[in-house]
Amino acid sequence: MQAIRPFIGSRAFYKSALAVMIPVTIQQLINNLFNMVDNLMVGSLDVNGLAMSAVTVANRPFMIFFGLFFGMTGAAGLMISQYYGAEDHKTCQGLFSLQLLIGLVASLLFGLVLASFPETVMRIFVSDPYTIELGVSYLRIIWLSYIPVSISSTCIFSLRSLGQNRVSMAVSMAAMAVNAVCNYVLIFGKLGFPAMGVAGAAIGTLISRLVEMIFYLWLLFGKKTIFRFSFADFRLLSRTQLCAFVMKALPLIANEILWTCGMNIYFWSYARISEPSLPAVTIGEQLSQIASVMAMGTSSAVSVLIGTELGANRLERAKSNCRQLITLVVCIGVVCALLCSVLGAVLPHAYQVTPELRTLATRITITMGLFAPFNFVYGFCFYCMRAGGDTRNAMLLDSGYMWLVPVPAALLMALLLPGRIPISTAVFVVQFLMNAKVIIALRTLRKGKWVRNITIA
């Protein structure tokens, strides 16, 4: 009993943790529903799931873009969290403006590549001419959404670093409602509009992203937060702070790019093993995102309950919060695994695909869901290392391990066993190897190199 006492927090502690985690979880779930709504509506266009595969493939570049963005905001977020704990709001604003500037440049570059070479992007993953044609029509519109996403995401992650999540949750709910209505009207041709199919889904998503951005611009210009809209305020940062940002950001950005490229290699491998099974993989990934969404809530709790304590130089308090939080994370992970197993048996029936694809999707979803507790614990370790600025170990554990173990395994299955191994077996192998790194992550967390205050020069 004495050994587990440090891992058990008070009721008030867990109440404060859940108060931070629940809005983030709901917001991330809503963002996930963006894609699920698209796939449900687009999936009804043909029973073979070609339209759904086209949209899924067309959104693969967004994973790379958002990975780059997530790495940048992760570095800025860990610094904002600690400087906010040190009550240095000027530096927080400088970091916010720097993110706005970098995000705008990145969104323009990605958008121009997608607008110029949509067919080339599609051919990387699939060979079916009809799927490519549908994907191209989607990409020619959806690239415009990258710009509003960059502004909204900067606001979301910066506010999350301060523990201010409720506004973002409300904005995401409004945007999802707009997305659902616009998709229904434009995909199927309701209220006098022509039926636009896949292109309608792209326009609906673009409109919802613009609505989301307008909300955040109103928030910034209305001075309802410590941040304001400015591309020039990055000059508030000292050279030391800029160097610190670069040193923290580069490993995280490299990690996220390598990680998203690895995820795309998994998808490419699944396509090579059995391209007709991609709709089932898509459904499985959509439903398994519930676990990722709930795990994302822990990142906000780490920022607030650990990151701000580190910034205030209360290092022992940060370590104590870490021990008590990991117990909550394990419990939520187990609940999530049970939830995914139940949903995996039910939700695939909402998709209008063939019975064979539906059965396969159920099998894949349950497989992914069973690994949820390990994914939760690993994610918690990663966010703790990131909160303390230990981005080197975070990168080695995340993308370093990924490219040494599961990515080569996926490539070997794709190159040596195409059409000779069930897609569900390939998914199980990848999931098992991906989550085995939790053992290394726990050992790294226990060493405590991440427990440091980066606001002290």
Short mmCIF file of N, CA, C and O in Angstrom, two decimals, residues 68-187:
data_model
loop_
_atom_site.label_atom_id
_atom_site.label_comp_id
_atom_site.label_asym_id
_atom_site.label_seq_id
_atom_site.Cartn_x
_atom_site.Cartn_y
_atom_site.Cartn_z
N LEU A 68 3.83 18.80 -39.12
CA LEU A 68 4.77 19.92 -39.04
C LEU A 68 4.24 20.98 -38.08
O LEU A 68 4.96 21.50 -37.23
N PHE A 69 2.96 21.26 -38.22
CA PHE A 69 2.33 22.28 -37.39
C PHE A 69 2.29 21.85 -35.93
O PHE A 69 2.54 22.65 -35.02
N PHE A 70 2.01 20.56 -35.69
CA PHE A 70 1.94 20.05 -34.33
C PHE A 70 3.30 20.12 -33.65
O PHE A 70 3.39 20.40 -32.45
N GLY A 71 4.37 19.86 -34.41
CA GLY A 71 5.72 19.97 -33.85
C GLY A 71 6.05 21.39 -33.46
O GLY A 71 6.60 21.65 -32.39
N MET A 72 5.70 22.34 -34.34
CA MET A 72 5.97 23.75 -34.05
C MET A 72 5.18 24.23 -32.84
O MET A 72 5.72 24.84 -31.92
N THR A 73 3.87 23.94 -32.83
CA THR A 73 3.05 24.39 -31.71
C THR A 73 3.39 23.64 -30.43
O THR A 73 3.19 24.16 -29.33
N GLY A 74 3.92 22.43 -30.58
CA GLY A 74 4.35 21.69 -29.39
C GLY A 74 5.52 22.39 -28.72
O GLY A 74 5.55 22.54 -27.49
N ALA A 75 6.50 22.83 -29.51
CA ALA A 75 7.65 23.56 -28.95
C ALA A 75 7.21 24.88 -28.35
O ALA A 75 7.59 25.24 -27.23
N ALA A 76 6.38 25.63 -29.09
CA ALA A 76 5.90 26.91 -28.58
C ALA A 76 5.01 26.69 -27.36
O ALA A 76 5.08 27.46 -26.39
N GLY A 77 4.22 25.63 -27.39
CA GLY A 77 3.30 25.37 -26.28
C GLY A 77 4.02 25.07 -24.98
O GLY A 77 3.63 25.55 -23.92
N LEU A 78 5.07 24.25 -25.05
CA LEU A 78 5.79 23.93 -23.82
C LEU A 78 6.46 25.19 -23.25
O LEU A 78 6.54 25.37 -22.03
N MET A 79 6.91 26.10 -24.15
CA MET A 79 7.51 27.34 -23.68
C MET A 79 6.45 28.30 -23.15
O MET A 79 6.63 28.94 -22.11
N ILE A 80 5.31 28.40 -23.86
CA ILE A 80 4.23 29.28 -23.40
C ILE A 80 3.75 28.83 -22.02
O ILE A 80 3.52 29.65 -21.12
N SER A 81 3.60 27.51 -21.85
CA SER A 81 3.13 26.99 -20.57
C SER A 81 4.05 27.38 -19.43
O SER A 81 3.61 27.82 -18.37
N GLN A 82 5.36 27.24 -19.67
CA GLN A 82 6.30 27.56 -18.60
C GLN A 82 6.43 29.07 -18.38
O GLN A 82 6.51 29.54 -17.24
N TYR A 83 6.45 29.86 -19.46
CA TYR A 83 6.53 31.32 -19.29
C TYR A 83 5.25 31.88 -18.68
O TYR A 83 5.29 32.86 -17.94
N TYR A 84 4.13 31.24 -18.97
CA TYR A 84 2.87 31.65 -18.34
C TYR A 84 2.92 31.36 -16.84
O TYR A 84 2.45 32.15 -16.02
N GLY A 85 3.53 30.22 -16.48
CA GLY A 85 3.72 29.90 -15.07
C GLY A 85 4.64 30.90 -14.39
O GLY A 85 4.51 31.18 -13.20
N ALA A 86 5.59 31.45 -15.17
CA ALA A 86 6.51 32.47 -14.64
C ALA A 86 5.93 33.88 -14.78
O ALA A 86 6.62 34.87 -14.49
N GLU A 87 4.68 34.01 -15.27
CA GLU A 87 3.95 35.28 -15.43
C GLU A 87 4.64 36.24 -16.40
O GLU A 87 4.62 37.45 -16.22
N ASP A 88 5.23 35.69 -17.46
CA ASP A 88 5.87 36.49 -18.50
C ASP A 88 4.97 36.47 -19.74
O ASP A 88 5.18 35.68 -20.67
N HIS A 89 3.97 37.34 -19.78
CA HIS A 89 2.99 37.35 -20.87
C HIS A 89 3.56 37.91 -22.16
O HIS A 89 3.09 37.57 -23.25
N LYS A 90 4.56 38.77 -22.06
CA LYS A 90 5.16 39.35 -23.26
C LYS A 90 5.82 38.25 -24.11
O LYS A 90 5.67 38.22 -25.34
N THR A 91 6.54 37.36 -23.47
CA THR A 91 7.17 36.27 -24.20
C THR A 91 6.12 35.33 -24.78
O THR A 91 6.28 34.81 -25.90
N CYS A 92 5.03 35.12 -24.05
CA CYS A 92 3.94 34.28 -24.56
C CYS A 92 3.39 34.85 -25.87
O CYS A 92 3.16 34.12 -26.84
N GLN A 93 3.20 36.18 -25.93
CA GLN A 93 2.70 36.82 -27.15
C GLN A 93 3.71 36.69 -28.28
O GLN A 93 3.34 36.46 -29.44
N GLY A 94 4.99 36.85 -27.98
CA GLY A 94 6.01 36.71 -29.01
C GLY A 94 6.01 35.32 -29.63
O GLY A 94 6.11 35.17 -30.85
N LEU A 95 5.85 34.31 -28.80
CA LEU A 95 5.80 32.93 -29.29
C LEU A 95 4.54 32.68 -30.11
O LEU A 95 4.56 31.97 -31.11
N PHE A 96 3.44 33.30 -29.70
CA PHE A 96 2.18 33.16 -30.45
C PHE A 96 2.33 33.77 -31.85
O PHE A 96 1.93 33.14 -32.84
N SER A 97 2.90 34.95 -31.94
CA SER A 97 3.07 35.61 -33.25
C SER A 97 4.02 34.83 -34.15
O SER A 97 3.80 34.74 -35.36
N LEU A 98 5.04 34.25 -33.57
CA LEU A 98 5.98 33.46 -34.36
C LEU A 98 5.27 32.25 -34.98
O LEU A 98 5.49 31.91 -36.14
N GLN A 99 4.38 31.64 -34.22
CA GLN A 99 3.60 30.52 -34.76
C GLN A 99 2.68 30.95 -35.90
O GLN A 99 2.55 30.24 -36.90
N LEU A 100 2.04 32.11 -35.75
CA LEU A 100 1.17 32.61 -36.81
C LEU A 100 1.95 32.79 -38.11
O LEU A 100 1.47 32.39 -39.18
N LEU A 101 3.12 33.36 -38.01
CA LEU A 101 3.93 33.64 -39.20
C LEU A 101 4.39 32.34 -39.87
O LEU A 101 4.23 32.16 -41.09
N ILE A 102 4.94 31.43 -39.09
CA ILE A 102 5.42 30.17 -39.65
C ILE A 102 4.26 29.36 -40.22
O ILE A 102 4.35 28.74 -41.29
N GLY A 103 3.13 29.36 -39.52
CA GLY A 103 1.96 28.61 -39.97
C GLY A 103 1.43 29.11 -41.30
O GLY A 103 1.05 28.32 -42.17
N LEU A 104 1.39 30.43 -41.48
CA LEU A 104 0.90 31.00 -42.74
C LEU A 104 1.80 30.61 -43.90
O LEU A 104 1.32 30.19 -44.96
N VAL A 105 3.11 30.70 -43.71
CA VAL A 105 4.06 30.34 -44.77
C VAL A 105 3.92 28.86 -45.12
O VAL A 105 3.87 28.48 -46.30
N ALA A 106 3.84 27.99 -44.10
CA ALA A 106 3.73 26.55 -44.35
C ALA A 106 2.43 26.20 -45.08
O ALA A 106 2.43 25.38 -46.00
N SER A 107 1.32 26.83 -44.68
CA SER A 107 0.04 26.53 -45.32
C SER A 107 0.04 26.95 -46.79
O SER A 107 -0.53 26.25 -47.64
N LEU A 108 0.66 28.06 -47.10
CA LEU A 108 0.75 28.51 -48.49
C LEU A 108 1.59 27.56 -49.33
O LEU A 108 1.23 27.22 -50.46
N LEU A 109 2.72 27.11 -48.77
CA LEU A 109 3.60 26.20 -49.52
C LEU A 109 2.91 24.86 -49.78
O LEU A 109 2.91 24.35 -50.91
N PHE A 110 2.30 24.28 -48.75
CA PHE A 110 1.60 23.01 -48.93
C PHE A 110 0.44 23.16 -49.90
O PHE A 110 0.21 22.31 -50.77
N GLY A 111 -0.32 24.23 -49.74
CA GLY A 111 -1.47 24.45 -50.60
C GLY A 111 -1.10 24.57 -52.06
O GLY A 111 -1.76 23.99 -52.93
N LEU A 112 -0.03 25.28 -52.35
CA LEU A 112 0.39 25.46 -53.74
C LEU A 112 0.85 24.14 -54.37
O LEU A 112 0.58 23.88 -55.54
N VAL A 113 1.53 23.30 -53.59
CA VAL A 113 1.96 22.00 -54.11
C VAL A 113 0.73 21.13 -54.44
O VAL A 113 0.67 20.52 -55.51
N LEU A 114 -0.25 21.11 -53.55
CA LEU A 114 -1.45 20.29 -53.79
C LEU A 114 -2.27 20.82 -54.96
O LEU A 114 -2.82 20.04 -55.74
N ALA A 115 -2.34 22.14 -55.08
CA ALA A 115 -3.10 22.72 -56.19
C ALA A 115 -2.41 22.47 -57.53
O ALA A 115 -3.07 22.34 -58.56
N SER A 116 -1.09 22.39 -57.53
CA SER A 116 -0.33 22.24 -58.77
C SER A 116 -0.17 20.78 -59.20
O SER A 116 -0.13 20.48 -60.39
N PHE A 117 -0.08 19.85 -58.23
CA PHE A 117 0.20 18.45 -58.58
C PHE A 117 -0.77 17.48 -57.88
O PHE A 117 -0.33 16.53 -57.22
N PRO A 118 -2.07 17.68 -58.01
CA PRO A 118 -3.01 16.81 -57.30
C PRO A 118 -2.96 15.35 -57.76
O PRO A 118 -3.05 14.43 -56.95
N GLU A 119 -2.82 15.14 -59.07
CA GLU A 119 -2.82 13.77 -59.58
C GLU A 119 -1.58 13.01 -59.12
O GLU A 119 -1.64 11.82 -58.78
N THR A 120 -0.44 13.69 -59.09
CA THR A 120 0.80 13.06 -58.63
C THR A 120 0.67 12.61 -57.18
O THR A 120 1.12 11.52 -56.81
N VAL A 121 0.05 13.45 -56.36
CA VAL A 121 -0.15 13.11 -54.95
C VAL A 121 -1.01 11.86 -54.82
O VAL A 121 -0.70 10.95 -54.03
N MET A 122 -2.08 11.77 -55.59
CA MET A 122 -2.97 10.61 -55.51
C MET A 122 -2.27 9.33 -55.96
O MET A 122 -2.46 8.26 -55.36
N ARG A 123 -1.46 9.41 -57.00
CA ARG A 123 -0.81 8.22 -57.55
C ARG A 123 0.24 7.63 -56.61
O ARG A 123 0.69 6.49 -56.81
N ILE A 124 0.67 8.39 -55.62
CA ILE A 124 1.62 7.85 -54.64
C ILE A 124 1.00 6.67 -53.90
O ILE A 124 1.68 5.69 -53.57
N PHE A 125 -0.33 6.73 -53.66
CA PHE A 125 -0.98 5.73 -52.82
C PHE A 125 -1.84 4.74 -53.59
O PHE A 125 -1.91 3.56 -53.22
N VAL A 126 -2.54 5.19 -54.62
CA VAL A 126 -3.50 4.31 -55.32
C VAL A 126 -3.27 4.35 -56.82
O VAL A 126 -2.65 5.29 -57.35
N SER A 127 -3.80 3.32 -57.50
CA SER A 127 -3.63 3.23 -58.96
C SER A 127 -4.97 3.22 -59.71
O SER A 127 -4.98 3.38 -60.93
N ASP A 128 -6.07 3.01 -58.98
CA ASP A 128 -7.38 2.96 -59.64
C ASP A 128 -7.72 4.33 -60.26
O ASP A 128 -7.74 5.34 -59.55
N PRO A 129 -7.99 4.39 -61.57
CA PRO A 129 -8.21 5.69 -62.24
C PRO A 129 -9.40 6.47 -61.67
O PRO A 129 -9.32 7.69 -61.54
N TYR A 130 -10.48 5.77 -61.31
CA TYR A 130 -11.66 6.46 -60.81
C TYR A 130 -11.39 7.06 -59.43
O TYR A 130 -11.80 8.20 -59.13
N THR A 131 -10.67 6.32 -58.59
CA THR A 131 -10.31 6.84 -57.26
C THR A 131 -9.43 8.07 -57.40
O THR A 131 -9.60 9.06 -56.68
N ILE A 132 -8.48 8.02 -58.34
CA ILE A 132 -7.59 9.16 -58.58
C ILE A 132 -8.39 10.38 -59.05
O ILE A 132 -8.18 11.50 -58.59
N GLU A 133 -9.32 10.15 -59.96
CA GLU A 133 -10.13 11.25 -60.49
C GLU A 133 -10.93 11.94 -59.37
O GLU A 133 -10.98 13.18 -59.29
N LEU A 134 -11.53 11.14 -58.50
CA LEU A 134 -12.29 11.71 -57.39
C LEU A 134 -11.38 12.46 -56.42
O LEU A 134 -11.73 13.55 -55.94
N GLY A 135 -10.24 11.89 -56.13
CA GLY A 135 -9.29 12.54 -55.22
C GLY A 135 -8.78 13.86 -55.74
O GLY A 135 -8.61 14.83 -54.99
N VAL A 136 -8.55 13.93 -57.04
CA VAL A 136 -8.08 15.18 -57.65
C VAL A 136 -9.14 16.27 -57.51
O VAL A 136 -8.81 17.43 -57.18
N SER A 137 -10.40 15.93 -57.73
CA SER A 137 -11.46 16.93 -57.59
C SER A 137 -11.56 17.44 -56.15
O SER A 137 -11.91 18.61 -55.91
N TYR A 138 -11.25 16.59 -55.20
CA TYR A 138 -11.27 16.99 -53.78
C TYR A 138 -10.07 17.89 -53.46
O TYR A 138 -10.22 18.93 -52.81
N LEU A 139 -8.90 17.51 -53.94
CA LEU A 139 -7.67 18.27 -53.65
C LEU A 139 -7.70 19.67 -54.25
O LEU A 139 -7.14 20.60 -53.66
N ARG A 140 -8.31 19.83 -55.41
CA ARG A 140 -8.33 21.14 -56.07
C ARG A 140 -9.09 22.20 -55.24
O ARG A 140 -8.93 23.40 -55.47
N ILE A 141 -9.87 21.74 -54.29
CA ILE A 141 -10.63 22.66 -53.42
C ILE A 141 -10.07 22.69 -52.00
O ILE A 141 -9.89 23.75 -51.42
N ILE A 142 -9.76 21.52 -51.47
CA ILE A 142 -9.45 21.41 -50.04
C ILE A 142 -8.15 22.12 -49.67
O ILE A 142 -7.97 22.50 -48.50
N TRP A 143 -7.24 22.35 -50.61
CA TRP A 143 -5.98 22.99 -50.27
C TRP A 143 -6.20 24.39 -49.71
O TRP A 143 -5.40 24.90 -48.92
N LEU A 144 -7.31 25.03 -50.12
CA LEU A 144 -7.60 26.38 -49.62
C LEU A 144 -7.87 26.39 -48.12
O LEU A 144 -7.72 27.42 -47.46
N SER A 145 -8.26 25.25 -47.55
CA SER A 145 -8.58 25.20 -46.12
C SER A 145 -7.33 25.21 -45.24
O SER A 145 -7.42 25.40 -44.04
N TYR A 146 -6.16 24.99 -45.84
CA TYR A 146 -4.94 24.92 -45.04
C TYR A 146 -4.63 26.26 -44.37
O TYR A 146 -4.07 26.29 -43.26
N ILE A 147 -5.00 27.37 -45.03
CA ILE A 147 -4.70 28.69 -44.46
C ILE A 147 -5.54 28.95 -43.20
O ILE A 147 -4.97 29.27 -42.14
N PRO A 148 -6.87 28.82 -43.25
CA PRO A 148 -7.63 29.01 -42.00
C PRO A 148 -7.26 28.02 -40.91
O PRO A 148 -7.30 28.34 -39.73
N VAL A 149 -6.91 26.78 -41.30
CA VAL A 149 -6.51 25.78 -40.30
C VAL A 149 -5.26 26.24 -39.55
O VAL A 149 -5.15 26.07 -38.33
N SER A 150 -4.33 26.87 -40.25
CA SER A 150 -3.09 27.32 -39.59
C SER A 150 -3.37 28.37 -38.53
O SER A 150 -2.77 28.35 -37.44
N ILE A 151 -4.29 29.28 -38.81
CA ILE A 151 -4.63 30.33 -37.83
C ILE A 151 -5.40 29.73 -36.66
O ILE A 151 -5.09 29.99 -35.48
N SER A 152 -6.41 28.92 -36.95
CA SER A 152 -7.21 28.31 -35.88
C SER A 152 -6.37 27.41 -34.98
O SER A 152 -6.50 27.45 -33.75
N SER A 153 -5.50 26.60 -35.59
CA SER A 153 -4.70 25.67 -34.80
C SER A 153 -3.71 26.38 -33.90
O SER A 153 -3.44 25.94 -32.78
N THR A 154 -3.15 27.49 -34.38
CA THR A 154 -2.26 28.28 -33.53
C THR A 154 -2.99 28.74 -32.28
O THR A 154 -2.47 28.66 -31.16
N CYS A 155 -4.21 29.21 -32.45
CA CYS A 155 -5.02 29.66 -31.32
C CYS A 155 -5.37 28.49 -30.39
O CYS A 155 -5.25 28.59 -29.16
N ILE A 156 -5.78 27.37 -30.97
CA ILE A 156 -6.20 26.22 -30.18
C ILE A 156 -5.06 25.73 -29.29
O ILE A 156 -5.22 25.56 -28.07
N PHE A 157 -3.89 25.50 -29.88
CA PHE A 157 -2.77 24.93 -29.11
C PHE A 157 -2.19 25.93 -28.12
O PHE A 157 -1.73 25.55 -27.05
N SER A 158 -2.20 27.22 -28.46
CA SER A 158 -1.68 28.23 -27.54
C SER A 158 -2.60 28.38 -26.33
O SER A 158 -2.13 28.46 -25.19
N LEU A 159 -3.91 28.42 -26.58
CA LEU A 159 -4.86 28.51 -25.47
C LEU A 159 -4.81 27.24 -24.62
O LEU A 159 -4.95 27.29 -23.40
N ARG A 160 -4.60 26.11 -25.27
CA ARG A 160 -4.51 24.84 -24.54
C ARG A 160 -3.32 24.84 -23.59
O ARG A 160 -3.38 24.25 -22.51
N SER A 161 -2.23 25.49 -23.97
CA SER A 161 -1.05 25.57 -23.11
C SER A 161 -1.33 26.33 -21.83
O SER A 161 -0.62 26.17 -20.84
N LEU A 162 -2.36 27.18 -21.86
CA LEU A 162 -2.74 27.95 -20.67
C LEU A 162 -3.85 27.26 -19.88
O LEU A 162 -4.26 27.76 -18.83
N GLY A 163 -4.35 26.15 -20.41
CA GLY A 163 -5.46 25.47 -19.76
C GLY A 163 -6.81 26.04 -20.11
O GLY A 163 -7.81 25.72 -19.47
N GLN A 164 -6.86 26.91 -21.13
CA GLN A 164 -8.12 27.55 -21.54
C GLN A 164 -8.69 26.78 -22.73
O GLN A 164 -8.34 27.04 -23.88
N ASN A 165 -9.58 25.86 -22.43
CA ASN A 165 -10.04 24.91 -23.46
C ASN A 165 -11.52 25.02 -23.80
O ASN A 165 -11.95 24.50 -24.82
N ARG A 166 -12.30 25.67 -22.96
CA ARG A 166 -13.75 25.66 -23.16
C ARG A 166 -14.18 26.43 -24.40
O ARG A 166 -15.09 26.03 -25.12
N VAL A 167 -13.51 27.57 -24.66
CA VAL A 167 -13.86 28.36 -25.84
C VAL A 167 -13.58 27.55 -27.11
O VAL A 167 -14.39 27.50 -28.03
N SER A 168 -12.41 26.90 -27.14
CA SER A 168 -12.05 26.09 -28.31
C SER A 168 -13.05 24.96 -28.52
O SER A 168 -13.39 24.62 -29.66
N MET A 169 -13.52 24.37 -27.43
CA MET A 169 -14.51 23.30 -27.53
C MET A 169 -15.80 23.82 -28.18
O MET A 169 -16.36 23.18 -29.08
N ALA A 170 -16.25 25.00 -27.74
CA ALA A 170 -17.49 25.57 -28.28
C ALA A 170 -17.33 25.92 -29.76
O ALA A 170 -18.23 25.68 -30.57
N VAL A 171 -16.16 26.48 -30.13
CA VAL A 171 -15.91 26.84 -31.52
C VAL A 171 -15.90 25.58 -32.39
O VAL A 171 -16.47 25.57 -33.50
N SER A 172 -15.27 24.52 -31.92
CA SER A 172 -15.21 23.27 -32.70
C SER A 172 -16.60 22.68 -32.90
O SER A 172 -16.91 22.14 -33.96
N MET A 173 -17.45 22.78 -31.87
CA MET A 173 -18.82 22.27 -32.00
C MET A 173 -19.60 23.03 -33.07
O MET A 173 -20.30 22.44 -33.89
N ALA A 174 -19.44 24.35 -33.07
CA ALA A 174 -20.12 25.17 -34.07
C ALA A 174 -19.61 24.84 -35.48
O ALA A 174 -20.40 24.71 -36.43
N ALA A 175 -18.29 24.69 -35.62
CA ALA A 175 -17.71 24.39 -36.93
C ALA A 175 -18.15 23.03 -37.43
O ALA A 175 -18.41 22.84 -38.63
N MET A 176 -18.24 22.05 -36.52
CA MET A 176 -18.68 20.72 -36.95
C MET A 176 -20.13 20.75 -37.44
O MET A 176 -20.48 20.07 -38.41
N ALA A 177 -20.97 21.53 -36.76
CA ALA A 177 -22.37 21.64 -37.18
C ALA A 177 -22.46 22.25 -38.59
O ALA A 177 -23.23 21.78 -39.44
N VAL A 178 -21.65 23.28 -38.83
CA VAL A 178 -21.61 23.90 -40.16
C VAL A 178 -21.13 22.89 -41.20
O VAL A 178 -21.68 22.78 -42.30
N ASN A 179 -20.11 22.11 -40.83
CA ASN A 179 -19.55 21.11 -41.75
C ASN A 179 -20.60 20.07 -42.13
O ASN A 179 -20.75 19.71 -43.30
N ALA A 180 -21.34 19.58 -41.12
CA ALA A 180 -22.34 18.54 -41.38
C ALA A 180 -23.45 19.05 -42.30
O ALA A 180 -23.85 18.37 -43.25
N VAL A 181 -23.93 20.27 -42.03
CA VAL A 181 -25.02 20.83 -42.84
C VAL A 181 -24.55 21.08 -44.27
O VAL A 181 -25.22 20.72 -45.25
N CYS A 182 -23.38 21.72 -44.41
CA CYS A 182 -22.86 22.03 -45.75
C CYS A 182 -22.58 20.76 -46.54
O CYS A 182 -22.86 20.69 -47.75
N ASN A 183 -22.02 19.75 -45.88
CA ASN A 183 -21.76 18.49 -46.58
C ASN A 183 -23.05 17.85 -47.09
O ASN A 183 -23.13 17.41 -48.24
N TYR A 184 -24.05 17.82 -46.24
CA TYR A 184 -25.32 17.20 -46.62
C TYR A 184 -25.94 17.93 -47.83
O TYR A 184 -26.40 17.29 -48.78
N VAL A 185 -25.89 19.26 -47.78
CA VAL A 185 -26.50 20.06 -48.85
C VAL A 185 -25.71 19.91 -50.15
O VAL A 185 -26.30 19.73 -51.23
N LEU A 186 -24.39 19.97 -50.06
CA LEU A 186 -23.56 20.03 -51.27
C LEU A 186 -23.24 18.66 -51.85
O LEU A 186 -23.14 18.50 -53.07
N ILE A 187 -23.07 17.65 -51.00
CA ILE A 187 -22.77 16.30 -51.52
C ILE A 187 -23.98 15.72 -52.25
O ILE A 187 -23.86 15.19 -53.35
#
